[in-house]
Amino acid sequence: MIKSEIVSAIAMKVGVEQRVASMCVESFMETVKDAIAGGENVYLRGFGSFICKERGAKAARNMATGETVMVSAHKVPAFKPSEEFKNIVRVV
C-alpha cells in the first residue's frame, strides 16, 4: 500500500475529500518526523511507538574495496508495534 492508497482509504472511511485526507496524512507524518528529530518518542496506544534508537560506533567493511572503515555513533528512527497490532498480524 502506498501513500495515495492510504489517503484514498481514509477519505472513503471518514467521508471527506481526498485533499483533506491528504493534508491529514502529510501533517501526521511531519509531526512524527519533527517529534523524533527533536528527541521525543511518539506513542499511539493500540498501534505502536515511533522511537529514536542510538547505534554505537562500529567497524564496517567497504564491500567493493575490502577496506575497513569506522562508522560513528548515530541515531536511527524505528517503529515498535503494540501487542494488539502484533496479535492482529499473527491472526491474518
Coordinates of C-alpha atoms in Angstrom, one line a residue:
M1 CA 0.0 0.0 0.0
I2 CA 1.4 3.4 -0.9
K3 CA 0.6 6.9 0.4
S4 CA -2.0 7.7 -2.2
E5 CA -3.9 4.5 -1.4
I6 CA -3.8 5.3 2.3
V7 CA -5.2 8.8 1.5
S8 CA -8.0 7.3 -0.6
A9 CA -8.9 4.7 2.0
I10 CA -9.0 7.3 4.8
A11 CA -11.1 9.7 2.6
M12 CA -13.6 6.9 1.9
K13 CA -13.8 5.7 5.5
V14 CA -14.2 9.2 7.0
G15 CA -16.2 10.7 4.2
V16 CA -14.0 13.6 3.4
E17 CA -12.4 14.8 0.2
Q18 CA -9.1 13.2 -0.8
R19 CA -7.4 16.7 -0.5
V20 CA -8.4 16.9 3.2
A21 CA -7.3 13.3 3.9
S22 CA -4.0 14.0 2.1
M23 CA -3.4 17.1 4.3
C24 CA -4.1 15.0 7.4
V25 CA -1.7 12.2 6.4
E26 CA 1.0 14.8 5.5
S27 CA 0.5 16.6 8.8
F28 CA 0.7 13.4 10.7
M29 CA 4.0 12.3 9.0
E30 CA 5.5 15.8 9.6
T31 CA 4.5 15.8 13.2
V32 CA 6.1 12.4 13.8
K33 CA 9.3 13.3 12.0
D34 CA 9.6 16.6 13.9
A35 CA 9.0 14.8 17.2
I36 CA 11.6 12.1 16.6
A37 CA 14.1 14.6 15.2
G38 CA 13.5 16.7 18.4
G39 CA 14.3 13.7 20.6
E40 CA 10.7 12.8 21.6
N41 CA 9.1 9.4 21.1
V42 CA 5.6 9.1 19.7
Y43 CA 3.3 6.6 21.4
L44 CA 0.0 5.6 19.8
R45 CA -2.0 3.3 22.1
G46 CA -3.1 0.1 20.3
F47 CA -0.9 0.9 17.3
G48 CA 2.7 1.2 18.3
S49 CA 5.6 3.6 19.1
F50 CA 7.8 5.6 16.8
I51 CA 11.1 5.9 18.7
C52 CA 14.7 7.0 18.1
K53 CA 17.3 4.4 18.7
E54 CA 21.0 5.1 19.2
R55 CA 23.6 3.0 17.4
G56 CA 27.1 2.7 18.8
A57 CA 30.2 3.3 16.8
K58 CA 31.5 0.2 14.9
A59 CA 33.9 -1.1 12.4
A60 CA 32.4 -1.9 9.0
R61 CA 33.8 -3.1 5.7
N62 CA 33.6 -1.5 2.3
M63 CA 32.4 -4.5 0.2
A64 CA 33.9 -3.0 -3.0
T65 CA 37.4 -2.5 -1.8
G66 CA 37.6 -4.7 1.3
E67 CA 38.7 -1.7 3.3
T68 CA 37.7 -1.4 7.0
V69 CA 36.1 1.9 7.9
M70 CA 34.7 3.2 11.2
V71 CA 31.1 4.1 11.3
S72 CA 30.4 6.7 14.0
A73 CA 27.7 6.5 16.6
H74 CA 24.4 7.7 15.2
K75 CA 20.6 7.8 15.8
V76 CA 18.0 5.9 13.6
P77 CA 14.2 6.1 13.7
A78 CA 12.4 2.9 14.5
F79 CA 8.8 1.7 14.9
K80 CA 7.8 -0.8 17.6
P81 CA 4.3 -2.2 17.1
S82 CA 2.0 -2.7 20.0
E83 CA 1.0 -6.2 21.3
E84 CA -2.5 -5.6 19.9
F85 CA -1.1 -4.8 16.4
K86 CA 1.2 -7.8 16.6
N87 CA -1.7 -10.1 17.5
I88 CA -3.8 -8.8 14.6
V89 CA -1.0 -9.5 12.2
R90 CA -0.4 -13.0 13.6
V91 CA -4.0 -14.0 13.1
V92 CA -4.2 -12.9 9.5

